[in-house]
Amino acid sequence: MRLQGRARKWLAAAAAAALLLVVPGPATADGPRRLAGDYLNLHQCVYSSFRVIDYFTTVVPSRDGRFTTGTATSAASDQTRSCGGGDGNFEPHHPWAAVQALDLSSGRYLNLHQCVYYSDGQRDHLTTVISLGGGEFSAGTNVSDTPDTAPDCGPGRGLYDLVPLLSDVKVLDLSAGRYVNLQQCVYYYGAGGFDDHFTTVVPTRRDGRFTTGTKVSNTADTAPTCGRGDGNFNLIPLLSGTKALSRT
């Protein structure tokens, strides 16, 4: 009878231990804590004007809502871009308006690449942040266990060449906080025959005048933190914005 009692106690202890093994524990500081859903669907919406050559990019909704994007986390990967209709003067430009679905389970770091191009002949900037199939205007944004140290940008094409001063990569540690605060800052210069918008999404280390507040944090940002520009290009608050992508 004593042996049977000891056997029952041993079986009960073993069952309790097995139950502990199948109950997920809290995320550790050493491992990636994933966002809500399996994918970060990063929508890049590039708008152009029918009046002049002037491109600008949004990856989060602008404050006026006319230049919205579908950037969000989801259990499924998006296959088609979702962009606002513009304001009647600016409309989505299809070759560069696209979406990249980033699998958040594939690594600890979101390496967010920003590639800025400029055409001296057109007097115009163009910004990309997503992979466009390895093309001339592609950015190397990815999720990995390795932090990237330099931007991976296509060389540009035609009249548009890469601007290294404004291009960079921001390494976002997905284990560092609850929110990925994705920010965009849109600048404009309209003097001396110019009519040129351009966008920054990451805080470039080479030129802090056009910085952004994109980061991982336990606090959800409600407004973008943007640089003041360089005296020629000035911030356009109406077109700038931020979106807090939560883990829950």
XYZ file of C-alpha atoms in Angstrom:
248
model
C 0.000 0.000 0.000
C 2.851 2.378 0.754
C 4.447 1.599 -2.627
C 1.154 2.310 -4.356
C 0.834 5.631 -2.500
C 4.352 6.614 -3.483
C 3.615 5.659 -7.093
C 0.507 7.851 -7.124
C 2.497 10.805 -5.754
C 5.251 10.270 -8.335
C 2.711 10.090 -11.183
C 0.990 13.261 -9.973
C 4.313 15.108 -9.794
C 5.268 13.900 -13.271
C 1.936 15.049 -14.703
C 2.355 18.489 -13.114
C 5.851 18.791 -14.548
C 4.608 17.805 -18.007
C 1.888 20.446 -17.789
C 4.471 23.117 -17.001
C 6.405 22.142 -20.106
C 3.490 22.878 -22.443
C 2.485 26.210 -20.894
C 4.292 29.052 -22.701
C 6.342 31.271 -20.451
C 6.796 35.011 -20.769
C 9.023 36.421 -23.495
C 12.599 36.911 -22.409
C 14.782 39.893 -23.052
C 17.120 37.696 -25.088
C 14.524 36.521 -27.600
C 12.374 38.352 -30.135
C 8.900 39.283 -28.924
C 6.653 39.371 -31.952
C 4.112 41.932 -32.992
C 0.421 41.145 -33.209
C 0.065 38.860 -36.203
C 2.742 37.036 -38.136
C 3.494 39.747 -40.710
C 4.331 43.392 -40.867
C 2.775 44.488 -44.139
C 4.741 47.573 -45.145
C 2.854 49.578 -47.758
C 4.846 52.106 -49.759
C 2.636 54.654 -51.458
C 4.423 56.963 -53.896
C 2.400 59.883 -55.218
C 3.103 62.025 -58.255
C 1.658 65.259 -59.585
C 0.237 65.526 -63.091
C 1.354 69.182 -63.252
C 5.118 68.768 -62.674
C 7.591 65.975 -61.911
C 7.292 65.771 -58.127
C 7.190 62.487 -56.172
C 6.697 61.901 -52.468
C 6.248 58.753 -50.386
C 4.000 57.746 -47.499
C 4.325 54.531 -45.461
C 1.876 55.591 -42.732
C -1.290 57.683 -43.131
C -0.740 61.412 -43.507
C -2.512 63.655 -41.030
C -5.045 64.778 -43.627
C -6.066 61.186 -44.477
C -5.913 61.645 -48.246
C -2.523 59.956 -48.535
C -3.222 56.926 -46.342
C -1.474 53.549 -46.509
C -2.352 50.007 -45.443
C 0.756 49.472 -43.288
C -0.247 47.165 -40.416
C 0.420 43.848 -38.713
C -1.659 40.858 -39.732
C -1.900 37.083 -39.558
C -1.700 37.028 -43.368
C 0.698 38.593 -45.838
C -0.769 41.312 -48.055
C -0.387 40.743 -51.779
C -1.556 44.100 -53.120
C -0.802 47.641 -52.034
C -3.383 49.792 -50.262
C -2.957 53.530 -50.883
C -5.186 56.550 -50.544
C -6.580 58.230 -53.633
C -4.602 61.431 -53.164
C -6.007 64.933 -53.321
C -6.805 65.331 -57.021
C -3.423 66.857 -57.793
C -1.287 63.966 -56.515
C -2.207 60.355 -57.299
C -0.521 56.966 -56.569
C 2.337 56.176 -58.932
C 2.166 52.457 -59.690
C 5.763 51.432 -60.471
C 6.908 52.417 -56.981
C 3.673 52.099 -55.014
C 3.939 48.555 -53.645
C 3.825 46.356 -50.519
C 6.371 44.142 -48.764
C 5.198 41.470 -46.302
C 7.846 40.979 -43.589
C 7.726 37.719 -41.615
C 8.253 38.810 -38.010
C 9.031 35.272 -36.876
C 12.174 35.122 -39.017
C 14.457 37.185 -36.775
C 15.001 39.573 -33.899
C 15.724 42.716 -35.903
C 13.652 44.732 -38.331
C 16.273 46.317 -40.578
C 14.451 49.282 -42.103
C 16.290 50.624 -45.157
C 15.688 54.044 -46.649
C 16.921 54.876 -50.149
C 16.635 58.448 -51.420
C 17.227 59.316 -55.065
C 17.556 62.678 -56.807
C 17.249 63.905 -60.360
C 19.121 67.116 -61.093
C 17.358 67.416 -64.421
C 13.881 66.960 -62.904
C 14.826 68.743 -59.656
C 13.070 65.998 -57.744
C 13.646 63.468 -54.940
C 12.224 59.939 -54.660
C 12.242 57.780 -51.480
C 11.829 53.995 -51.256
C 11.821 51.727 -48.174
C 10.774 48.313 -49.502
C 12.251 45.621 -51.698
C 11.051 46.048 -55.273
C 12.316 42.741 -56.593
C 15.947 43.804 -56.506
C 15.356 46.598 -59.005
C 17.091 49.913 -59.530
C 15.049 51.619 -56.794
C 14.862 48.713 -54.355
C 15.565 49.065 -50.610
C 16.915 46.134 -48.581
C 14.369 46.184 -45.728
C 14.282 42.765 -44.003
C 13.788 40.845 -40.764
C 16.865 38.999 -39.542
C 18.819 37.854 -36.498
C 21.668 40.046 -37.769
C 21.564 43.859 -37.559
C 22.434 45.536 -40.858
C 25.157 48.175 -40.709
C 24.720 49.951 -44.055
C 21.792 50.685 -46.387
C 21.250 48.321 -49.299
C 19.905 50.430 -52.166
C 19.522 50.051 -55.881
C 21.666 52.417 -57.970
C 18.752 54.310 -59.450
C 17.969 54.606 -63.135
C 17.721 57.178 -65.860
C 17.807 60.680 -64.437
C 17.599 59.525 -60.789
C 20.752 58.704 -58.801
C 21.139 57.496 -55.205
C 21.847 60.178 -52.558
C 24.033 58.470 -49.902
C 23.762 61.454 -47.527
C 20.002 60.918 -47.131
C 19.966 57.099 -47.363
C 20.449 54.873 -44.310
C 19.237 51.833 -42.337
C 17.592 51.807 -38.910
C 17.942 48.584 -36.904
C 14.814 48.056 -34.792
C 15.202 45.453 -32.028
C 11.794 43.785 -31.860
C 12.503 42.604 -28.299
C 13.088 46.129 -26.955
C 9.491 47.276 -26.464
C 5.803 46.823 -27.144
C 5.459 49.194 -30.109
C 7.200 49.782 -33.404
C 6.614 53.501 -33.867
C 6.934 54.002 -37.615
C 7.269 57.653 -38.562
C 7.471 59.615 -41.797
C 8.566 63.208 -42.252
C 7.754 64.968 -45.519
C 9.649 68.095 -46.610
C 9.056 70.561 -49.446
C 11.023 73.170 -51.391
C 9.206 75.404 -53.827
C 11.496 78.363 -54.496
C 13.671 79.205 -57.500
C 11.764 77.039 -59.967
C 11.767 73.983 -57.712
C 8.625 72.046 -56.841
C 9.987 69.142 -54.807
C 8.693 67.020 -51.921
C 10.742 64.291 -50.300
C 10.226 61.851 -47.442
C 12.364 60.401 -44.650
C 11.355 57.375 -42.558
C 14.554 56.587 -40.658
C 16.816 59.027 -38.761
C 19.805 59.281 -41.101
C 23.116 59.286 -39.255
C 24.899 61.208 -42.020
C 22.535 64.190 -42.035
C 20.516 64.899 -38.877
C 18.572 67.766 -40.405
C 15.906 65.420 -41.793
C 15.683 62.983 -38.880
C 12.619 61.009 -37.767
C 11.558 59.367 -34.493
C 11.095 55.819 -35.844
C 11.914 53.438 -32.981
C 10.794 50.509 -30.785
C 9.344 51.584 -27.436
C 6.901 50.640 -24.691
C 5.053 53.886 -25.431
C 2.842 54.444 -28.474
C 3.788 57.657 -30.282
C 0.906 59.913 -31.282
C 2.843 62.466 -33.347
C 5.997 62.301 -35.488
C 9.319 63.688 -34.328
C 10.888 65.316 -37.368
C 13.989 67.341 -38.111
C 13.577 70.992 -39.035
C 15.025 70.649 -42.524
C 17.983 72.555 -43.958
C 16.546 76.012 -44.536
C 15.584 75.214 -48.122
C 13.442 72.143 -47.519
C 10.869 72.748 -44.799
C 8.743 70.235 -42.908
C 5.131 69.732 -44.092
C 3.277 68.622 -40.922
C 0.066 67.813 -42.845
C 1.808 65.091 -44.870
C 3.941 63.727 -42.032
C 2.663 61.097 -39.618
C 3.291 58.211 -37.272
C 1.750 54.794 -36.668
C 2.301 52.721 -33.531
C 2.321 49.023 -34.428
C 1.487 47.092 -31.266
C 2.380 43.560 -30.181
C -1.067 43.020 -28.663
